[in-house]
Amino acid sequence: MASATSTTIHAFFEQYRPSRYSKGQILLLEGEKSDYTYYLVEGHVKVYTISYRGDEVILQVYRSPDFFPVSHILTAAQNKYIYEADSEIVVRRAPIGAMKNLLKEHPSITLGLLERSYDYISDFLDRQSLLMAGSAKSRLIYELIIQCQHFSTKGDGDRYVLDIREKELAARIGLSRETINREVRKLKKEKLIMLNRRHIIVPDIDKLQQKLRQSI
């Protein structure tokens, strides 16, 4: 969103006190209707469902300064997903009615919300196309690129440091942890990534993007 719009949103939520959640705490359960809009000040929140096999399937990850759930602002639809703190987070909660009034008073925020929603949908569709037709390798590479672009710590040059575990990658991609482990080690052997005890390091995202184009 544009800087002026972001400033307006931030100022609106500043009137509500911050709340802290530990990693793993649930903000919303499936079937639960929220009376509030959450504004993410710090950290990440994941949105997921549980498959028929009992696996966690991650559909979206919000990052600061996102606000959610958008569906409860725009419609009366019942929530179908679980919203969980994916790290230590700080949020501010505004009543849904107050958020609706803000959107009415500031059409630019509504436009920005639509633009952001399109970006999320575009990422989701890209991921779905790979889930249906892509190899395990291409699906993993795509997710690593998304992590670099949105959730990483930027290092020197084109170097990105990803604080994500193989279990989390498996949930985001819809593959088994064993498959992820095998593909991660292949990428390491090709020197497209490096590993240490806590992080996956992408030394050159351009090479990773080139590899994705070749593997699709």
One Martini backbone bead per residue (centre of mass of N, CA, C, O) as a GRO file, in nm:
protein
  216
    1MET     BB    1   0.100   0.033   0.013
    2ALA     BB    2   0.081   0.343   0.048
    3SER     BB    3   0.212   0.554   0.271
    4ALA     BB    4  -0.045   0.716   0.350
    5THR     BB    5  -0.221   0.466   0.400
    6SER     BB    6  -0.044   0.331   0.615
    7THR     BB    7  -0.063   0.567   0.815
    8THR     BB    8  -0.370   0.554   0.858
    9ILE     BB    9  -0.381   0.265   0.966
   10HIS     BB   10  -0.187   0.299   1.200
   11ALA     BB   11  -0.344   0.526   1.344
   12PHE     BB   12  -0.601   0.365   1.393
   13PHE     BB   13  -0.464   0.127   1.568
   14GLU     BB   14  -0.330   0.301   1.799
   15GLN     BB   15  -0.602   0.313   1.984
   16TYR     BB   16  -0.513   0.018   2.035
   17ARG     BB   17  -0.409  -0.218   2.223
   18PRO     BB   18  -0.160  -0.430   2.270
   19SER     BB   19  -0.090  -0.778   2.184
   20ARG     BB   20   0.048  -1.085   2.298
   21TYR     BB   21   0.196  -1.373   2.127
   22SER     BB   22   0.279  -1.687   2.107
   23LYS     BB   23   0.402  -1.936   1.959
   24GLY     BB   24   0.100  -2.125   1.870
   25GLN     BB   25  -0.117  -1.937   1.907
   26ILE     BB   26  -0.461  -1.889   1.887
   27LEU     BB   27  -0.690  -1.667   1.724
   28LEU     BB   28  -0.845  -1.868   1.516
   29LEU     BB   29  -1.105  -2.081   1.445
   30GLU     BB   30  -1.279  -2.301   1.298
   31GLY     BB   31  -1.601  -2.139   1.279
   32GLU     BB   32  -1.504  -1.862   1.376
   33LYS     BB   33  -1.618  -1.540   1.463
   34SER     BB   34  -1.496  -1.227   1.423
   35ASP     BB   35  -1.505  -0.897   1.593
   36TYR     BB   36  -1.215  -0.854   1.467
   37THR     BB   37  -0.929  -0.671   1.367
   38TYR     BB   38  -0.602  -0.757   1.281
   39TYR     BB   39  -0.291  -0.596   1.361
   40LEU     BB   40   0.037  -0.645   1.249
   41VAL     BB   41   0.327  -0.544   1.410
   42GLU     BB   42   0.455  -0.835   1.478
   43GLY     BB   43   0.531  -1.084   1.275
   44HIS     BB   44   0.359  -1.405   1.223
   45VAL     BB   45   0.070  -1.545   1.042
   46LYS     BB   46  -0.102  -1.845   1.006
   47VAL     BB   47  -0.297  -2.016   0.752
   48TYR     BB   48  -0.499  -2.314   0.811
   49THR     BB   49  -0.546  -2.662   0.752
   50ILE     BB   50  -0.686  -2.993   0.782
   51SER     BB   51  -0.645  -3.281   0.664
   52TYR     BB   52  -0.763  -3.605   0.633
   53ARG     BB   53  -0.462  -3.697   0.749
   54GLY     BB   54  -0.364  -3.453   0.958
   55ASP     BB   55  -0.245  -3.229   0.794
   56GLU     BB   56  -0.081  -2.936   0.751
   57VAL     BB   57  -0.222  -2.658   0.553
   58ILE     BB   58  -0.081  -2.388   0.411
   59LEU     BB   59  -0.225  -2.076   0.274
   60GLN     BB   60  -0.108  -1.842   0.472
   61VAL     BB   61   0.112  -1.548   0.538
   62TYR     BB   62   0.140  -1.305   0.768
   63ARG     BB   63   0.272  -0.967   0.780
   64SER     BB   64   0.414  -0.697   0.863
   65PRO     BB   65   0.124  -0.473   0.820
   66ASP     BB   66  -0.111  -0.665   0.844
   67PHE     BB   67  -0.463  -0.749   0.800
   68PHE     BB   68  -0.717  -0.945   0.986
   69PRO     BB   69  -0.991  -1.077   0.851
   70VAL     BB   70  -1.120  -0.982   0.552
   71SER     BB   71  -1.391  -1.143   0.530
   72HIS     BB   72  -1.519  -1.002   0.792
   73ILE     BB   73  -1.538  -0.718   0.663
   74LEU     BB   74  -1.700  -0.789   0.383
   75THR     BB   75  -1.838  -1.040   0.526
   76ALA     BB   76  -2.044  -1.320   0.676
   77ALA     BB   77  -1.848  -1.534   0.663
   78GLN     BB   78  -1.732  -1.825   0.757
   79ASN     BB   79  -1.475  -1.956   0.908
   80LYS     BB   80  -1.230  -2.212   0.769
   81TYR     BB   81  -0.980  -2.134   0.954
   82ILE     BB   82  -0.653  -2.117   1.096
   83TYR     BB   83  -0.512  -1.886   1.334
   84GLU     BB   84  -0.151  -1.857   1.384
   85ALA     BB   85   0.125  -1.810   1.550
   86ASP     BB   86   0.458  -1.811   1.384
   87SER     BB   87   0.538  -1.620   1.620
   88GLU     BB   88   0.617  -1.367   1.781
   89ILE     BB   89   0.349  -1.137   1.860
   90VAL     BB   90   0.191  -0.820   1.758
   91VAL     BB   91  -0.136  -0.682   1.828
   92ARG     BB   92  -0.424  -0.505   1.701
   93ARG     BB   93  -0.771  -0.449   1.797
   94ALA     BB   94  -1.058  -0.400   1.589
   95PRO     BB   95  -1.359  -0.341   1.527
   96ILE     BB   96  -1.537  -0.415   1.255
   97GLY     BB   97  -1.706  -0.153   1.237
   98ALA     BB   98  -1.461   0.043   1.239
   99MET     BB   99  -1.331  -0.073   0.981
  100LYS     BB  100  -1.561  -0.012   0.787
  101ASN     BB  101  -1.555   0.296   0.828
  102LEU     BB  102  -1.270   0.338   0.722
  103LEU     BB  103  -1.325   0.238   0.431
  104LYS     BB  104  -1.544   0.455   0.369
  105GLU     BB  105  -1.352   0.711   0.430
  106HIS     BB  106  -1.108   0.533   0.268
  107PRO     BB  107  -1.077   0.424  -0.048
  108SER     BB  108  -0.767   0.371  -0.064
  109ILE     BB  109  -0.774   0.125   0.124
  110THR     BB  110  -0.952  -0.054  -0.048
  111LEU     BB  111  -0.764  -0.057  -0.291
  112GLY     BB  112  -0.519  -0.173  -0.140
  113LEU     BB  113  -0.663  -0.433  -0.056
  114LEU     BB  114  -0.708  -0.539  -0.344
  115GLU     BB  115  -0.411  -0.544  -0.430
  116ARG     BB  116  -0.317  -0.738  -0.209
  117SER     BB  117  -0.512  -0.969  -0.277
  118TYR     BB  118  -0.398  -1.018  -0.559
  119ASP     BB  119  -0.116  -1.100  -0.473
  120TYR     BB  120  -0.206  -1.346  -0.309
  121ILE     BB  121  -0.357  -1.491  -0.538
  122SER     BB  122  -0.118  -1.515  -0.729
  123ASP     BB  123   0.055  -1.689  -0.542
  124PHE     BB  124  -0.154  -1.915  -0.507
  125LEU     BB  125  -0.177  -1.996  -0.809
  126ASP     BB  126   0.117  -2.065  -0.851
  127ARG     BB  127   0.123  -2.287  -0.639
  128GLN     BB  128  -0.106  -2.463  -0.758
  129SER     BB  129   0.029  -2.524  -1.032
  130LEU     BB  130   0.267  -2.677  -0.897
  131LEU     BB  131   0.102  -2.888  -0.739
  132MET     BB  132  -0.022  -3.018  -1.009
  133ALA     BB  133   0.264  -3.005  -1.215
  134GLY     BB  134   0.498  -3.007  -1.035
  135SER     BB  135   0.775  -3.068  -0.888
  136ALA     BB  136   0.932  -3.095  -0.596
  137LYS     BB  137   1.156  -2.898  -0.673
  138SER     BB  138   0.985  -2.656  -0.781
  139ARG     BB  139   0.821  -2.617  -0.520
  140LEU     BB  140   1.059  -2.552  -0.337
  141ILE     BB  141   1.183  -2.316  -0.490
  142TYR     BB  142   0.939  -2.132  -0.482
  143GLU     BB  143   0.922  -2.112  -0.170
  144LEU     BB  144   1.206  -1.992  -0.130
  145ILE     BB  145   1.150  -1.732  -0.288
  146ILE     BB  146   0.919  -1.631  -0.111
  147GLN     BB  147   1.087  -1.619   0.147
  148CYS     BB  148   1.290  -1.411   0.045
  149GLN     BB  149   1.079  -1.179  -0.033
  150HIS     BB  150   0.906  -1.186   0.271
  151PHE     BB  151   1.083  -1.357   0.534
  152SER     BB  152   1.368  -1.254   0.534
  153THR     BB  153   1.714  -1.202   0.582
  154LYS     BB  154   1.924  -0.966   0.470
  155GLY     BB  155   2.224  -0.979   0.327
  156ASP     BB  156   2.479  -0.989   0.142
  157GLY     BB  157   2.371  -0.890  -0.136
  158ASP     BB  158   2.198  -1.195  -0.246
  159ARG     BB  159   2.163  -1.278   0.049
  160TYR     BB  160   1.962  -1.525   0.228
  161VAL     BB  161   1.788  -1.575   0.546
  162LEU     BB  162   1.617  -1.869   0.663
  163ASP     BB  163   1.363  -1.920   0.922
  164ILE     BB  164   1.320  -2.251   0.835
  165ARG     BB  165   1.171  -2.557   0.835
  166GLU     BB  166   1.099  -2.854   0.692
  167LYS     BB  167   0.816  -2.881   0.816
  168GLU     BB  168   0.713  -2.605   0.707
  169LEU     BB  169   0.761  -2.660   0.408
  170ALA     BB  170   0.574  -2.904   0.388
  171ALA     BB  171   0.310  -2.744   0.463
  172ARG     BB  172   0.329  -2.536   0.223
  173ILE     BB  173   0.356  -2.768  -0.020
  174GLY     BB  174   0.253  -3.077   0.030
  175LEU     BB  175   0.489  -3.249   0.162
  176SER     BB  176   0.705  -3.445   0.280
  177ARG     BB  177   0.974  -3.436   0.484
  178GLU     BB  178   1.146  -3.638   0.324
  179THR     BB  179   1.131  -3.492   0.053
  180ILE     BB  180   1.249  -3.224   0.145
  181ASN     BB  181   1.520  -3.332   0.240
  182ARG     BB  182   1.610  -3.438  -0.037
  183GLU     BB  183   1.584  -3.163  -0.196
  184VAL     BB  184   1.769  -2.993  -0.021
  185ARG     BB  185   2.029  -3.165  -0.078
  186LYS     BB  186   2.034  -3.109  -0.379
  187LEU     BB  187   2.065  -2.799  -0.361
  188LYS     BB  188   2.326  -2.809  -0.204
  189LYS     BB  189   2.492  -2.966  -0.419
  190GLU     BB  190   2.429  -2.719  -0.632
  191LYS     BB  191   2.472  -2.442  -0.466
  192LEU     BB  192   2.182  -2.290  -0.397
  193ILE     BB  193   2.236  -2.379  -0.099
  194MET     BB  194   2.263  -2.341   0.258
  195LEU     BB  195   2.357  -2.495   0.578
  196ASN     BB  196   2.254  -2.488   0.912
  197ARG     BB  197   2.120  -2.541   1.223
  198ARG     BB  198   1.879  -2.295   1.155
  199HIS     BB  199   1.937  -2.241   0.837
  200ILE     BB  200   1.859  -2.113   0.518
  201ILE     BB  201   2.079  -2.032   0.246
  202VAL     BB  202   2.070  -1.780  -0.010
  203PRO     BB  203   2.320  -1.661  -0.218
  204ASP     BB  204   2.134  -1.665  -0.506
  205ILE     BB  205   1.830  -1.587  -0.638
  206ASP     BB  206   1.878  -1.592  -0.945
  207LYS     BB  207   1.960  -1.893  -0.961
  208LEU     BB  208   1.693  -1.999  -0.847
  209GLN     BB  209   1.510  -1.881  -1.071
  210GLN     BB  210   1.650  -2.025  -1.305
  211LYS     BB  211   1.591  -2.313  -1.200
  212LEU     BB  212   1.284  -2.291  -1.211
  213ARG     BB  213   1.257  -2.250  -1.520
  214GLN     BB  214   1.396  -2.532  -1.584
  215SER     BB  215   1.184  -2.719  -1.400
  216ILE     BB  216   0.896  -2.651  -1.556
   0.00000   0.00000   0.00000
